[in-house]
XYZ file of C-alpha atoms in Angstrom:
461
model
C 66.253 84.452 100.277
C 68.473 87.457 100.968
C 72.156 87.127 100.147
C 74.154 86.420 103.302
C 77.355 88.343 104.035
C 79.729 87.000 106.669
C 82.426 88.871 108.595
C 86.020 88.198 109.658
C 86.977 90.318 112.684
C 90.559 91.599 112.506
C 91.053 93.455 115.807
C 93.233 90.704 117.261
C 95.598 90.684 114.269
C 95.585 92.997 111.262
C 93.691 95.912 112.798
C 96.078 96.308 115.704
C 99.063 95.402 113.508
C 98.143 98.222 111.134
C 97.408 100.843 113.796
C 99.696 100.074 116.746
C 102.379 97.841 115.173
C 100.862 94.709 116.801
C 101.538 95.935 120.356
C 98.380 94.340 121.755
C 99.312 91.898 124.538
C 97.025 89.038 125.474
C 95.912 90.543 128.767
C 94.572 93.637 126.959
C 91.967 91.651 125.039
C 91.465 88.568 127.211
C 88.377 90.004 129.001
C 86.588 90.340 125.632
C 87.269 86.905 124.173
C 84.047 85.283 125.404
C 82.085 88.251 124.015
C 83.858 88.073 120.643
C 82.934 84.382 120.528
C 79.220 85.289 120.828
C 79.098 87.909 118.031
C 78.532 85.454 115.185
C 81.651 86.071 113.109
C 82.604 83.730 110.289
C 86.108 83.816 111.763
C 88.436 85.785 114.018
C 91.831 86.642 112.542
C 94.069 86.343 115.568
C 97.466 84.934 114.592
C 100.156 85.014 111.910
C 101.425 88.086 110.107
C 103.626 90.042 112.533
C 102.027 88.669 115.723
C 104.578 85.874 116.126
C 107.606 88.136 115.767
C 106.184 90.850 118.053
C 105.181 88.394 120.802
C 108.799 87.311 121.136
C 110.459 90.657 120.380
C 108.325 93.117 122.359
C 105.530 91.474 124.366
C 107.515 88.726 126.126
C 104.823 86.213 125.220
C 105.044 82.722 123.808
C 103.026 83.028 120.562
C 101.985 79.389 120.794
C 100.683 79.797 124.343
C 98.851 82.947 123.242
C 97.092 80.944 120.525
C 96.176 78.142 122.927
C 94.661 80.622 125.392
C 92.625 82.281 122.625
C 91.393 78.876 121.492
C 90.331 77.906 125.021
C 88.375 81.152 125.412
C 86.816 81.034 121.917
C 85.401 77.531 121.425
C 82.608 78.400 118.980
C 84.196 80.628 116.321
C 86.785 79.681 113.727
C 90.270 81.070 114.333
C 92.228 82.305 111.309
C 95.890 83.053 110.718
C 97.853 84.697 107.912
C 100.764 82.716 106.446
C 103.305 84.067 103.946
C 103.544 80.853 101.930
C 107.089 79.504 101.831
C 108.175 82.487 103.984
C 105.755 81.290 106.709
C 106.021 84.231 109.173
C 109.473 85.461 108.192
C 111.042 87.399 105.353
C 112.828 84.713 103.336
C 112.093 81.164 102.249
C 112.256 78.205 104.623
C 112.802 74.505 103.847
C 109.740 72.347 103.319
C 110.167 70.354 106.555
C 109.764 73.571 108.569
C 106.716 74.722 106.568
C 104.965 71.363 107.007
C 105.629 71.087 110.745
C 104.674 74.711 111.364
C 101.306 74.305 109.652
C 100.662 71.036 111.496
C 101.373 72.618 114.883
C 99.380 75.765 114.092
C 96.315 73.606 113.467
C 96.968 71.411 116.518
C 97.165 74.521 118.707
C 93.837 75.886 117.523
C 93.896 77.388 114.022
C 90.926 76.512 111.770
C 91.658 78.644 108.682
C 95.046 79.410 107.165
C 95.066 82.257 104.676
C 98.088 81.604 102.473
C 99.600 84.257 100.217
C 102.806 84.920 98.349
C 104.253 88.380 97.778
C 104.801 87.616 94.076
C 101.623 85.543 93.569
C 103.884 82.641 92.620
C 101.745 79.556 93.258
C 104.904 77.442 93.547
C 105.496 79.250 96.836
C 102.021 78.300 98.096
C 101.942 74.616 97.220
C 103.621 73.054 100.269
C 101.722 75.196 102.792
C 98.421 74.493 101.024
C 99.029 70.741 101.040
C 100.063 70.795 104.700
C 96.972 72.789 105.674
C 94.633 70.353 103.940
C 96.468 67.367 105.442
C 96.109 68.879 108.923
C 92.342 69.173 108.427
C 92.143 72.975 108.329
C 90.562 75.280 105.745
C 93.104 76.379 103.125
C 92.234 79.879 101.940
C 94.234 80.664 98.820
C 95.007 84.373 98.598
C 95.691 86.759 95.739
C 98.001 89.655 96.616
C 96.076 92.371 94.797
C 97.869 95.121 92.929
C 97.622 96.949 89.616
C 100.172 97.118 86.818
C 100.328 96.442 83.072
C 100.667 92.707 83.811
C 98.114 92.383 86.626
C 94.906 91.797 84.691
C 91.636 90.234 85.797
C 92.345 87.384 83.410
C 95.652 86.696 85.186
C 93.987 86.766 88.587
C 91.295 84.352 87.425
C 93.999 82.071 86.052
C 95.663 82.092 89.495
C 92.350 81.368 91.215
C 91.869 78.287 89.027
C 95.348 77.096 90.023
C 94.491 77.649 93.694
C 91.341 75.577 93.248
C 93.380 72.764 91.702
C 95.703 72.926 94.718
C 92.747 72.369 97.045
C 91.796 75.865 98.190
C 88.462 75.780 100.022
C 88.010 79.557 99.805
C 89.580 82.398 97.827
C 90.786 85.612 99.429
C 91.421 88.804 97.489
C 94.035 90.517 99.663
C 94.157 94.256 98.953
C 96.911 95.110 101.432
C 97.326 98.725 100.284
C 93.635 99.675 100.056
C 93.971 100.590 96.377
C 91.073 98.525 95.022
C 88.249 100.767 93.872
C 84.554 99.837 93.827
C 84.401 99.111 90.095
C 87.565 96.997 90.246
C 86.070 95.040 93.141
C 82.802 94.469 91.313
C 84.543 93.335 88.128
C 87.106 91.067 89.795
C 84.644 89.409 92.178
C 82.260 88.857 89.245
C 85.030 87.300 87.148
C 86.121 84.964 89.958
C 82.515 83.998 90.711
C 82.028 83.085 87.070
C 85.208 80.984 87.049
C 84.781 79.130 90.380
C 81.180 79.638 91.554
C 81.516 76.891 94.165
C 84.288 78.633 96.134
C 83.380 81.323 98.704
C 85.246 84.612 98.170
C 86.622 86.703 101.027
C 87.653 90.298 100.310
C 90.291 91.934 102.507
C 91.120 95.620 102.172
C 92.301 98.603 104.219
C 90.775 102.051 104.744
C 94.090 103.770 103.932
C 92.875 105.529 100.776
C 89.247 106.038 101.825
C 87.877 103.589 99.249
C 87.152 100.607 101.486
C 83.465 101.119 102.357
C 82.531 101.727 98.706
C 84.704 98.832 97.595
C 83.039 96.419 100.006
C 79.530 97.448 98.988
C 80.234 96.874 95.293
C 81.994 93.576 96.058
C 78.928 92.389 97.977
C 76.762 93.454 95.065
C 78.919 91.215 92.851
C 78.417 88.276 95.215
C 81.356 88.327 97.631
C 80.655 86.005 100.566
C 82.917 87.286 103.347
C 84.434 90.673 104.222
C 87.188 91.548 106.700
C 86.313 94.315 109.164
C 87.522 95.736 112.484
C 85.474 96.670 115.529
C 84.983 100.450 115.293
C 87.568 101.731 117.835
C 90.298 99.903 115.912
C 88.928 100.636 112.429
C 89.726 103.212 109.769
C 93.022 104.659 108.591
C 95.481 101.920 107.832
C 93.133 99.356 109.437
C 89.929 97.841 108.029
C 86.487 99.533 107.833
C 84.239 99.334 110.899
C 82.345 96.113 111.550
C 79.231 97.793 112.964
C 78.953 100.360 110.165
C 79.013 97.733 107.432
C 76.612 95.465 109.307
C 74.192 98.398 109.565
C 74.556 99.424 105.914
C 74.254 95.905 104.523
C 71.113 95.151 106.522
C 69.600 98.401 105.265
C 70.368 97.292 101.708
C 68.544 93.999 102.285
C 71.430 91.625 102.929
C 71.434 89.019 105.687
C 73.970 89.733 108.462
C 74.059 87.389 111.458
C 76.083 89.546 113.870
C 74.738 90.227 117.369
C 74.654 94.032 117.737
C 74.558 93.862 121.542
C 77.824 91.939 121.522
C 79.517 94.266 119.026
C 78.479 97.255 121.185
C 80.024 95.574 124.215
C 83.198 94.976 122.200
C 83.292 98.573 120.975
C 82.823 100.008 124.467
C 85.699 97.897 125.744
C 88.112 98.540 122.883
C 87.492 102.311 123.039
C 89.228 102.299 126.414
C 92.059 100.153 125.047
C 92.462 102.465 122.052
C 92.466 105.589 124.201
C 95.313 104.139 126.239
C 97.407 103.728 123.095
C 96.587 107.270 121.989
C 97.632 108.614 125.398
C 101.019 106.872 125.367
C 101.747 107.823 121.749
C 101.616 104.278 120.324
C 98.598 105.092 118.167
C 99.551 108.101 116.059
C 97.077 110.364 114.223
C 98.639 109.632 110.820
C 97.680 105.952 111.208
C 94.035 106.963 111.513
C 94.041 109.399 108.597
C 93.139 108.919 104.941
C 96.182 109.009 102.662
C 95.492 108.998 98.924
C 99.190 108.983 97.941
C 98.864 105.208 97.808
C 96.647 105.551 94.728
C 99.495 107.308 92.902
C 102.547 105.445 94.188
C 100.928 102.170 95.375
C 102.777 102.542 98.662
C 100.911 100.945 101.611
C 100.727 102.930 104.846
C 103.308 100.794 106.647
C 105.713 101.086 103.747
C 105.343 104.872 103.710
C 106.167 104.961 107.430
C 109.312 102.933 106.745
C 110.340 105.332 103.963
C 109.912 108.305 106.279
C 111.839 106.582 109.060
C 114.713 105.672 106.759
C 114.961 109.193 105.343
C 114.804 110.692 108.840
C 117.710 108.514 109.992
C 119.721 109.821 107.037
C 118.701 113.450 107.733
C 117.118 113.436 104.279
C 113.401 114.003 104.824
C 113.604 116.711 102.181
C 114.211 113.938 99.616
C 110.827 112.251 100.245
C 109.280 113.401 96.956
C 112.243 111.968 95.046
C 111.920 108.648 96.911
C 108.186 108.515 96.156
C 108.863 109.055 92.457
C 111.640 106.458 92.453
C 109.576 103.735 94.134
C 107.307 102.853 91.149
C 110.393 102.922 88.885
C 112.138 100.346 91.072
C 108.942 98.289 91.176
C 108.813 98.295 87.363
C 112.512 97.285 87.177
C 111.797 94.386 89.550
C 108.935 93.011 87.421
C 105.975 94.751 89.125
C 105.876 92.839 92.436
C 102.835 93.531 94.624
C 104.004 95.765 97.476
C 103.431 93.539 100.487
C 105.845 92.012 103.013
C 108.665 91.410 102.156
C 108.713 93.007 98.663
C 107.387 96.350 99.933
C 110.372 96.744 102.251
C 112.824 95.648 99.581
C 111.513 98.018 96.908
C 111.203 100.934 99.351
C 114.720 100.551 100.715
C 116.163 100.323 97.209
C 114.268 103.437 96.089
C 115.660 105.449 99.003
C 119.160 104.075 98.397
C 119.010 105.033 94.716
C 117.995 108.586 95.613
C 120.581 109.074 98.338
C 123.429 107.506 96.351
C 122.699 109.755 93.385
C 123.076 106.768 91.072
C 120.560 103.995 90.497
C 121.598 100.557 91.829
C 125.097 101.739 92.718
C 124.435 100.009 96.040
C 121.933 97.178 96.482
C 120.748 95.216 99.501
C 121.396 91.495 99.919
C 117.613 90.992 99.668
C 117.448 92.657 96.241
C 120.361 90.496 95.080
C 118.537 87.396 96.312
C 115.371 88.613 94.582
C 117.250 89.049 91.296
C 118.738 85.562 91.707
C 115.202 84.159 91.864
C 115.188 83.229 95.544
C 111.788 84.833 96.142
C 110.125 83.111 93.206
C 108.775 83.909 89.777
C 108.184 87.624 89.265
C 104.901 88.845 87.701
C 106.849 90.318 84.752
C 110.507 89.718 83.860
C 113.050 91.748 85.828
C 114.638 94.460 83.679
C 117.513 92.451 82.111
C 119.951 95.373 82.200
C 119.296 95.968 85.904
C 119.489 92.254 86.669
C 122.848 92.040 84.861
C 124.102 95.117 86.709
C 123.201 93.555 90.064
C 124.225 89.934 89.429
C 127.143 90.387 87.062
C 127.945 87.000 85.515
C 125.952 85.064 88.118
C 123.082 83.126 86.569
C 119.578 83.335 88.091
C 118.131 80.210 89.654
C 115.940 77.890 87.648
C 113.135 76.158 89.492
C 111.918 76.500 93.059
C 114.391 77.973 95.539
C 113.058 75.936 98.493
C 114.150 72.772 96.665
C 117.761 73.863 97.191
C 117.378 74.242 100.977
C 118.462 71.491 103.367
C 116.005 70.282 106.043
C 116.304 72.328 109.213
C 114.058 70.888 111.929
C 116.311 68.095 113.247
C 119.332 70.395 113.189
C 117.454 72.978 115.246
C 116.350 70.323 117.750
C 119.970 69.339 118.287
C 121.092 72.956 118.673
C 118.453 73.741 121.294
C 118.772 70.528 123.278
C 116.942 70.652 126.616
C 116.095 74.327 126.130
C 113.278 73.193 123.825
C 110.373 71.528 125.569
C 108.272 71.011 122.457
C 108.198 71.130 118.676
C 106.636 74.568 119.047
C 109.805 75.830 120.771
C 111.891 74.423 117.932
C 109.683 76.149 115.342
C 109.964 79.477 117.166
C 113.745 79.104 117.151
C 113.894 78.351 113.430
C 111.632 81.298 112.617
C 113.428 83.841 114.825
C 116.615 82.247 116.244
C 117.969 85.059 118.413
C 114.598 86.176 119.758
C 113.415 82.653 120.528
C 116.666 81.535 122.150
C 116.620 84.577 124.454
C 112.963 83.942 125.299
C 113.587 80.242 126.028
C 116.626 80.996 128.197
C 114.650 83.541 130.217
C 111.813 81.038 130.609
C 114.248 78.423 131.892
C 115.775 80.876 134.377
C 112.335 81.803 135.713
C 111.418 78.144 136.146
C 114.683 77.405 137.967
C 114.192 80.409 140.254
C 110.633 79.344 140.981
C 111.791 75.828 141.802
C 114.481 77.138 144.181
C 111.951 79.419 145.886
C 109.566 76.508 146.374
C 112.270 74.371 147.987
C 113.248 77.153 150.386
C 109.622 77.790 151.342
C 109.036 74.110 152.034
């Protein structure tokens, strides 16, 4: 029998997050949901990552209601979300009671698969979310944040995969957020993981940023990868994923089994071309997001991180210092123990690199996030932090020992009390804990609308 390759479609989450900063409201894709459900995808990535934040901050949508509406329209395909381990959907660690309740409610509202990663690959930051996912009856997909450095070896990744298996992971995801994995690296790593845990399906996630993705996927499939993440063609390429239809075509030609319905993917592509063209016309989708950028192979800077660097330098009228900032970034990463550059470590390292350049003195000024990182609040670093730099930043303060989340007081009951009648559900409480100011404003506006509607009804009667 031919080897079967399954697909995760990313247009509803990572593809539009990467290309248009997640500015895809529900009504833009609602007409296509029943079609997406008929394609034959292994899963649809539709929630988590930045979607929650952006729904509240820019789209004026309740992220929970968005998920429920997707679930109602997509009854036959698994729905997947991305979860940042103990950070959940935010940028710092949350107490365990919040993590557990969030996972429970995500599953109750329609999520089937939770892909759980940690920016430092510290499995201690994955444990609670993994346990909660399994308890809720969903598929726990343990993720490796892929990067390269002197300490990131295939042996280390395999060691992490074995720990994820012990924690109950049903699948393994190799998450190449910067698109820096080459075809030989993919073949070797997938082969090594397959040898170590042959019973666990492997999902490979990459981006087209550097131009490697198509080659990388083909070699990964050759090594036995089970699932690949792709985007429908109008939202593919650049900082997004490779095109779904192209890979389906190529893999079939190479003799692999692909169960996607080409008529349905064509219908999707025709629809999303119009959506994409609208974002090009209004300037949301910029040409640089669609281009190939090989700087990432040198500096390991993902596309989104590079955009942040440019924005920060522009605000400081210092765009002419970009080359210096690019050179400083890998130095800061080395000082910080070679963290993979993914949210939130990518922002932290990038900001510190720019600050070092503009201050004219390294670590003369540091952010509160870098201080917290050096204290151990983000977890165990892949390599030790440069002791001289850590001493410079912390002074006589001693780094934490153990798991930072163990020091945090429960937060759910406190949040319930603070919100009072403004919260109609546990989901409202969770939104408030995750993004207090955004959620409170959203809930107050919702209440005002309901009161106005009630008054209008009374008058009409």
